Tab-separated table of C-alpha atoms and ligand atoms in Angstrom:
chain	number	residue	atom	x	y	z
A	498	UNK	CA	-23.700	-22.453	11.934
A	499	UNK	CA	-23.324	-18.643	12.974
A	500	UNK	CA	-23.249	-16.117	10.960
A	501	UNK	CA	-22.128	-12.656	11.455
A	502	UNK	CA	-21.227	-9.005	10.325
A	503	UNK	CA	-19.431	-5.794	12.119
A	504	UNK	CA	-22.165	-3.194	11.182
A	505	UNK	CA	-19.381	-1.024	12.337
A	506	UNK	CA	-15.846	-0.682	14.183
A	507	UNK	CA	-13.597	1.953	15.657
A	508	UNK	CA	-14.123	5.022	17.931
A	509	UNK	CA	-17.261	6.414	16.214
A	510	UNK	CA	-19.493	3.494	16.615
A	511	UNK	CA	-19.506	0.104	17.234
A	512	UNK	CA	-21.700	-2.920	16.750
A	513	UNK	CA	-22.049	-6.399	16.302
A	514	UNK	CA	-24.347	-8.587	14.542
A	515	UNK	CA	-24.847	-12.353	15.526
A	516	UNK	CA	-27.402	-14.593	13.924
A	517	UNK	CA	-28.592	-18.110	13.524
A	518	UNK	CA	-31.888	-19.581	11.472
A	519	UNK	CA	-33.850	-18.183	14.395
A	520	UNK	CA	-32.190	-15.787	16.257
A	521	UNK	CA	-30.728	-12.748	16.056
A	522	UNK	CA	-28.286	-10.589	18.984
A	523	UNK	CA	-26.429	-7.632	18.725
A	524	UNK	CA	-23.279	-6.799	21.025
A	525	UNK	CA	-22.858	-3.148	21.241
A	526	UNK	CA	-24.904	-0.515	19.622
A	527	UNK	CA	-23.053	2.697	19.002
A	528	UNK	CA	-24.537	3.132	15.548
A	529	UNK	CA	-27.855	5.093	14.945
A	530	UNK	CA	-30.894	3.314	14.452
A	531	UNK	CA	-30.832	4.364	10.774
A	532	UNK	CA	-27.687	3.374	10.032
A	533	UNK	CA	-27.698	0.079	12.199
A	534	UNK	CA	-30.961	-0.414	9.532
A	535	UNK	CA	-29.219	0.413	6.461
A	536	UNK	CA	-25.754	-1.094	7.149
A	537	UNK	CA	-27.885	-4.646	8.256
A	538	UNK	CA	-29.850	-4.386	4.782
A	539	UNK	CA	-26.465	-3.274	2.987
A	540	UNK	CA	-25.630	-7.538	3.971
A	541	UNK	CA	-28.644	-9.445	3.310
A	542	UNK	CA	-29.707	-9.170	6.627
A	543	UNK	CA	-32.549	-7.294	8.897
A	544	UNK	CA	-33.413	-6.560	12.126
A	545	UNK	CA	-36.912	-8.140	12.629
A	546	UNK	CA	-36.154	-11.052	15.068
A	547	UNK	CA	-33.725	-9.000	16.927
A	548	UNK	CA	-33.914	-11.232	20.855
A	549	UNK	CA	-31.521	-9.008	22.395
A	550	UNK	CA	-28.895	-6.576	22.798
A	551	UNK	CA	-25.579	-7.488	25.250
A	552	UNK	CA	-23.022	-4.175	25.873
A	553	UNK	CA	-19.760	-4.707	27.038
A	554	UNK	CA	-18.952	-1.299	28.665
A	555	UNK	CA	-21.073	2.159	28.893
A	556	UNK	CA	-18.417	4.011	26.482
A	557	UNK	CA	-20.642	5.929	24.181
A	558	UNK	CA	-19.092	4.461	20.582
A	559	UNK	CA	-20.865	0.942	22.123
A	560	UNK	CA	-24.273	2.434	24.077
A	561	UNK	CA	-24.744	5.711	21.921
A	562	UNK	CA	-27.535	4.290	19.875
A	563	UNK	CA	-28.961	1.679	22.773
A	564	UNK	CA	-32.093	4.067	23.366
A	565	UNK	CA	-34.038	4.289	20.153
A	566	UNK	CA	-32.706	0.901	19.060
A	567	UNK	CA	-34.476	-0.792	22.461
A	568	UNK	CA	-37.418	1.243	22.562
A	569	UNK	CA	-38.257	1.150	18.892
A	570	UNK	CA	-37.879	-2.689	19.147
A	571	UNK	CA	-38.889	-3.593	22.827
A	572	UNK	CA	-35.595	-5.841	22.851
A	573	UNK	CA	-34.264	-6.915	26.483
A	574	UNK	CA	-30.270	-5.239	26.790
A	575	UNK	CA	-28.201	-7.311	29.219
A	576	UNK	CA	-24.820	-5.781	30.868
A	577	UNK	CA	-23.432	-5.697	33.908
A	578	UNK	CA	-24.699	-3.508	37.148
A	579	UNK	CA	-21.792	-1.316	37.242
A	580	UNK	CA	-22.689	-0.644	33.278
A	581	UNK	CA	-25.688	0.314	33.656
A	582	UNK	CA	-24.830	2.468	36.204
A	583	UNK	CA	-22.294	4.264	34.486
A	584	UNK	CA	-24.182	4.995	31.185
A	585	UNK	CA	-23.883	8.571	29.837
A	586	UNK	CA	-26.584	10.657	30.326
A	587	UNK	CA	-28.292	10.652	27.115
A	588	UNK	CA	-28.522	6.639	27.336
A	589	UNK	CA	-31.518	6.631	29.504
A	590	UNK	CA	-34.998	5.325	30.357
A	591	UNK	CA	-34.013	2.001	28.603
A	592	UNK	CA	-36.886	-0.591	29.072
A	593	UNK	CA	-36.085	-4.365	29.200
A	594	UNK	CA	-32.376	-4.157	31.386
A	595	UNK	CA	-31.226	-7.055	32.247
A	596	UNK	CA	-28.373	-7.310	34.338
A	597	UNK	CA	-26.045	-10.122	34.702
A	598	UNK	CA	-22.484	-10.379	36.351
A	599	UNK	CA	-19.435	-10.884	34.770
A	600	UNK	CA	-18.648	-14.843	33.762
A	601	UNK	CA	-22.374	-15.483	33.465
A	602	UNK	CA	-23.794	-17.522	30.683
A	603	UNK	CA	-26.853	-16.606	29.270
A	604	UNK	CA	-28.679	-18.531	26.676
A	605	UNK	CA	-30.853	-17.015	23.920
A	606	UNK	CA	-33.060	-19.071	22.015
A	607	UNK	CA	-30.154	-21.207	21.224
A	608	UNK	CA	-27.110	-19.151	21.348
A	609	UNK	CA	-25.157	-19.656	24.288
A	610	UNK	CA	-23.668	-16.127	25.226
A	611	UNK	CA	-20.540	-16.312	27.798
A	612	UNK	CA	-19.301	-13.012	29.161
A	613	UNK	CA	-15.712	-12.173	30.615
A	614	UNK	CA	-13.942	-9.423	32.293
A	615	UNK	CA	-11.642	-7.405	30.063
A	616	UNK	CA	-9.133	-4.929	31.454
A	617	UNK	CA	-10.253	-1.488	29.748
A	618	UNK	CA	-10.667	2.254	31.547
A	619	UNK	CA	-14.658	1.583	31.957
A	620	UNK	CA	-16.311	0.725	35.046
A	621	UNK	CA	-17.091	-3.205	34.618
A	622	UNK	CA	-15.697	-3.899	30.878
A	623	UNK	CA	-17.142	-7.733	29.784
A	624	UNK	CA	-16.339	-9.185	26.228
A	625	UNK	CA	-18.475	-12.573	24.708
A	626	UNK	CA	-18.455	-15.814	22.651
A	627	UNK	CA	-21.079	-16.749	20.936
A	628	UNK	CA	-21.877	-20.124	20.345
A	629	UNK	CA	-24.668	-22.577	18.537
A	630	UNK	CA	-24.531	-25.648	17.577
A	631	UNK	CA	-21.048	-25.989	18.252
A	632	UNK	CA	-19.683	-22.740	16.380
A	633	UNK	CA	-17.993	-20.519	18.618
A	634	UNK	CA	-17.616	-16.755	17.331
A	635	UNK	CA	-15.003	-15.192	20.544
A	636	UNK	CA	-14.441	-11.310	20.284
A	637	UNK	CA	-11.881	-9.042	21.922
A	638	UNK	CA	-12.221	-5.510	21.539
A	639	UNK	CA	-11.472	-2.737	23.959
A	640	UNK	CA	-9.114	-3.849	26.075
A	641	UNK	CA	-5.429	-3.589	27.487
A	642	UNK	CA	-4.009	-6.395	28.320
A	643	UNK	CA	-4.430	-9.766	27.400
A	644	UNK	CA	-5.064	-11.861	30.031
A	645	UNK	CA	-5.389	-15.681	30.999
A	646	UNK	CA	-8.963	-15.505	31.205
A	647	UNK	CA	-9.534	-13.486	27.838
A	648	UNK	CA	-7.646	-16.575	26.339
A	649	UNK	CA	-9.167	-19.219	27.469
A	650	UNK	CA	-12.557	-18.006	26.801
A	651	UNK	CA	-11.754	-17.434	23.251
A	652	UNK	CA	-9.774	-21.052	22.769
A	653	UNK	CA	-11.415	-22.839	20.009
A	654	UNK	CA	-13.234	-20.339	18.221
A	655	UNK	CA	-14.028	-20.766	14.782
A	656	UNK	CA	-14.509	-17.246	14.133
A	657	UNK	CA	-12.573	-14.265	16.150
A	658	UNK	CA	-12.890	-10.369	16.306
A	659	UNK	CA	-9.785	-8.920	17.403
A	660	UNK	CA	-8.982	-5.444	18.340
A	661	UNK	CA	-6.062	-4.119	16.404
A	662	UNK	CA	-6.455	-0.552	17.968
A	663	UNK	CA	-2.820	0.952	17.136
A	664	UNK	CA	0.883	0.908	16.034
A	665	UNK	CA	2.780	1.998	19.064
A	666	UNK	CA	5.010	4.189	17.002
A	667	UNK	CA	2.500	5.884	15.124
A	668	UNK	CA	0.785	6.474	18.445
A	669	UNK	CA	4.306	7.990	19.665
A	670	UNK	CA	4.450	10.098	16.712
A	671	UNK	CA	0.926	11.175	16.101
A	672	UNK	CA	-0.554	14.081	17.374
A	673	UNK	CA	-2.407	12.695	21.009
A	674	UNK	CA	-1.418	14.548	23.859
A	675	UNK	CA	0.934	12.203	26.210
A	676	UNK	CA	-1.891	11.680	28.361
A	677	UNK	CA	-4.426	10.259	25.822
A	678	UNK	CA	-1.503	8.396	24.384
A	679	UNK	CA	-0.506	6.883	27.725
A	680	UNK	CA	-4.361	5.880	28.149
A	681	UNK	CA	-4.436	4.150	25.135
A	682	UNK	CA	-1.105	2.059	25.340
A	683	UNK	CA	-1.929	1.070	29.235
A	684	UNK	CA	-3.139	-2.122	30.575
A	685	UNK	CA	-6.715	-0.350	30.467
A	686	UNK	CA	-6.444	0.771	26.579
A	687	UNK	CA	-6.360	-0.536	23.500
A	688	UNK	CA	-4.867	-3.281	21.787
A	689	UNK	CA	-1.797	-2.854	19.536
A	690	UNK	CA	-1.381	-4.521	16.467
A	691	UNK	CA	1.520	-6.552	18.150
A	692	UNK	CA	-0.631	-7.564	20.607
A	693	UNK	CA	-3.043	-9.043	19.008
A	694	UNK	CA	-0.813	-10.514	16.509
A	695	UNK	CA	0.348	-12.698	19.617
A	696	UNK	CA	-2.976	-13.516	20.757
A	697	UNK	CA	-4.014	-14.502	17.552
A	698	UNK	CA	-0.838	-17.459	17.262
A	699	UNK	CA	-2.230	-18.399	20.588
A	700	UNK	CA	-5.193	-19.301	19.439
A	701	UNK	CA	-4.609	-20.624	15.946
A	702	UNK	CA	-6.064	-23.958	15.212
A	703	UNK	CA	-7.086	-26.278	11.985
A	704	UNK	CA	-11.105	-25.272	12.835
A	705	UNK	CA	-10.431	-21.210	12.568
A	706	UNK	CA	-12.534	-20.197	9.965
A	707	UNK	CA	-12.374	-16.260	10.062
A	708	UNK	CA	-10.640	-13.300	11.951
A	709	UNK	CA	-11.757	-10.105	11.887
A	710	UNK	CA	-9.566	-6.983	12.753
A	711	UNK	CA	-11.202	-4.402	14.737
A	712	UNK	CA	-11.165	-1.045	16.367
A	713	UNK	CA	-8.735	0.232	13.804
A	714	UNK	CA	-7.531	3.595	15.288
A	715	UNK	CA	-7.825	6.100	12.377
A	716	UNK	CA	-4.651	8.268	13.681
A	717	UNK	CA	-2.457	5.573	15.157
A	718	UNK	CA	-3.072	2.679	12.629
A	719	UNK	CA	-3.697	1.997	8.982
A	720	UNK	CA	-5.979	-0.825	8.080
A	721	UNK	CA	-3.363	-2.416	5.593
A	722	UNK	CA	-0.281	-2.294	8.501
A	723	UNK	CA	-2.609	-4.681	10.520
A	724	UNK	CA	-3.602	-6.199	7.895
A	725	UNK	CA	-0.166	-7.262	7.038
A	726	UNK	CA	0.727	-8.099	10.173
A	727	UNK	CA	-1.903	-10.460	11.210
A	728	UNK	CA	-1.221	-11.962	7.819
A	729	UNK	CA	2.059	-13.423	8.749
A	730	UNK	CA	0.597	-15.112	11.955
A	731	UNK	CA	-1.953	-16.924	9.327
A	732	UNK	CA	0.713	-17.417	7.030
A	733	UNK	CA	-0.021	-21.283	5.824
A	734	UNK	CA	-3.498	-20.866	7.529
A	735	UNK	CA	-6.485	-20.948	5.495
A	736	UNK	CA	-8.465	-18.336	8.040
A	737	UNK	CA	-9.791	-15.655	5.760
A	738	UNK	CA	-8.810	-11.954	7.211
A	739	UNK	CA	-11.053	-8.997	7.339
A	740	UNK	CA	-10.740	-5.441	9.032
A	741	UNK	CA	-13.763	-3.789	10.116
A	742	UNK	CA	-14.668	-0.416	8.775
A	743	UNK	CA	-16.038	2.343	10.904
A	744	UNK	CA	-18.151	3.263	7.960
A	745	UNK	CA	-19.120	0.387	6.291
A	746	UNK	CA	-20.366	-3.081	7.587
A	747	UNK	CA	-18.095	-6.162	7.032
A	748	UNK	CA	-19.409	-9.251	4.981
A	749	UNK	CA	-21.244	-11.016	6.597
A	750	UNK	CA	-19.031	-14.447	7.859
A	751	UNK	CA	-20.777	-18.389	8.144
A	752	UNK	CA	-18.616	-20.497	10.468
A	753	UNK	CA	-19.324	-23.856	11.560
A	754	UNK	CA	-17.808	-26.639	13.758
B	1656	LIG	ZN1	-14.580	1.466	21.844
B	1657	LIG	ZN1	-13.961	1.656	25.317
């Protein structure tokens, strides 16, 4: 069994938290230490037993917070070489880097953790699945394109996290200048709503427990068009469907094989 919660999702702060009966990870820390604290009591939940952190790219709504977070709890924070060379600034001195390359495995006290490339604007962009015990928890966020790789890695999860960044008209009509806009809609953005939608029916199957929505743009999206539209692909599926909040944490999710 894994259980999990999305402390936080969206373009302010991300992060992800991934637990068993003895261990805990996080993917992504854009969230202050305080509020990584708060939101992770806010579900039942703590930090204490923390094992590590993995990032998937050195944007500053995943890393912002990696600093305090790792030095406050002496945790080891695994990404790729290119990551950690392209932090921001302010994301230095981290103790404890490990660095791994893309399509490693790396175990942690029972969770297996697989990385994969993902085609987003950052300088080596990975995404994960999680697994123990035979519960696989696959996320997508961040990237723009959907490609073979990205689904087979996720193929069989029981529990997904899937970026459902925009509606391309709303991104049309909103007010991002052209450029921004064409950043976000190209093979190195964000996921639309569409997008994912078609992803998800790819990888529907009788042992999907939960999906998760995530990386809701707050000017080119609302929470209850993706919401809607991810509910027709589970139409007759008994998945339960979340969004992620950029303020608030999810529930916290139990899937099992
Ligand atoms: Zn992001
Ligand atoms: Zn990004």
């Amino acid at each position: 069994m894994l259980r999990f919660t999305l402390l936080g999702s969206g373009s302010s702060g991300n992060a992800l938290l991934v637990a068993t009966a003895r261990t805990k990870v996080l993917v992504d820390c854009g969230l202050s230490f305080k509020q990584l604290n708060l939101r992770t009591q806010a579900v039942g939940e703590t930090l204490d037993g923390l094992q590590a952190v993995f990032v998937t790219h050195e944007h500053a709504d995943h890393v912002d917070g990696l600093g305090v977070l790792t030095r406050k709890m002496r945790v080891p924070v695994f990404m790729t070489a290119q990551t950690y060379a392209c932090l921001p600034p302010k994301v230095s001195g981290l103790p404890g880097v490990e660095i791994f390359d893309a399509g490693d495995r790396i175990p942690v006290d029972g969770i297996e953790v697989e990385s994969f490339s993902i085609s987003h604007d950052a300088a080596d962009p990975v995404s994960y699945t999680l697994q123990h015990a035979g519960a696989k928890l696959g996320m997508a966020s961040d990237l723009g394109h959907v490609s073979q790789l990205v689904r087979a890695r996720l193929h069989g999860s029981h529990g997904l996290i899937l970026e459902s960044n925009h509606c391309p008209e709303m991104l049309l009509r909103g007010s991002y200048p052209p450029m921004l806009q064409q950043r976000i809609r190209g093979r190195q953005g964000h996921l639309s709503n569409a997008a994912m939608n078609s992803l998800l029916e790819d990888l529907l199957h009788d042992g999907l427990q939960v999906v998760l929505l995530a990386h809701i743009s707050k000017e080119n999206n609302s929470p209850e068009l993706a919401l809607r539209m991810a509910a027709k692909v589970l139409e007759r599926h008994g998945a339960a469907l979340h969004v992620a909040r950029q303020d608030a944490p999810t529930p916290l999710f139990e899937i099992r094989a």
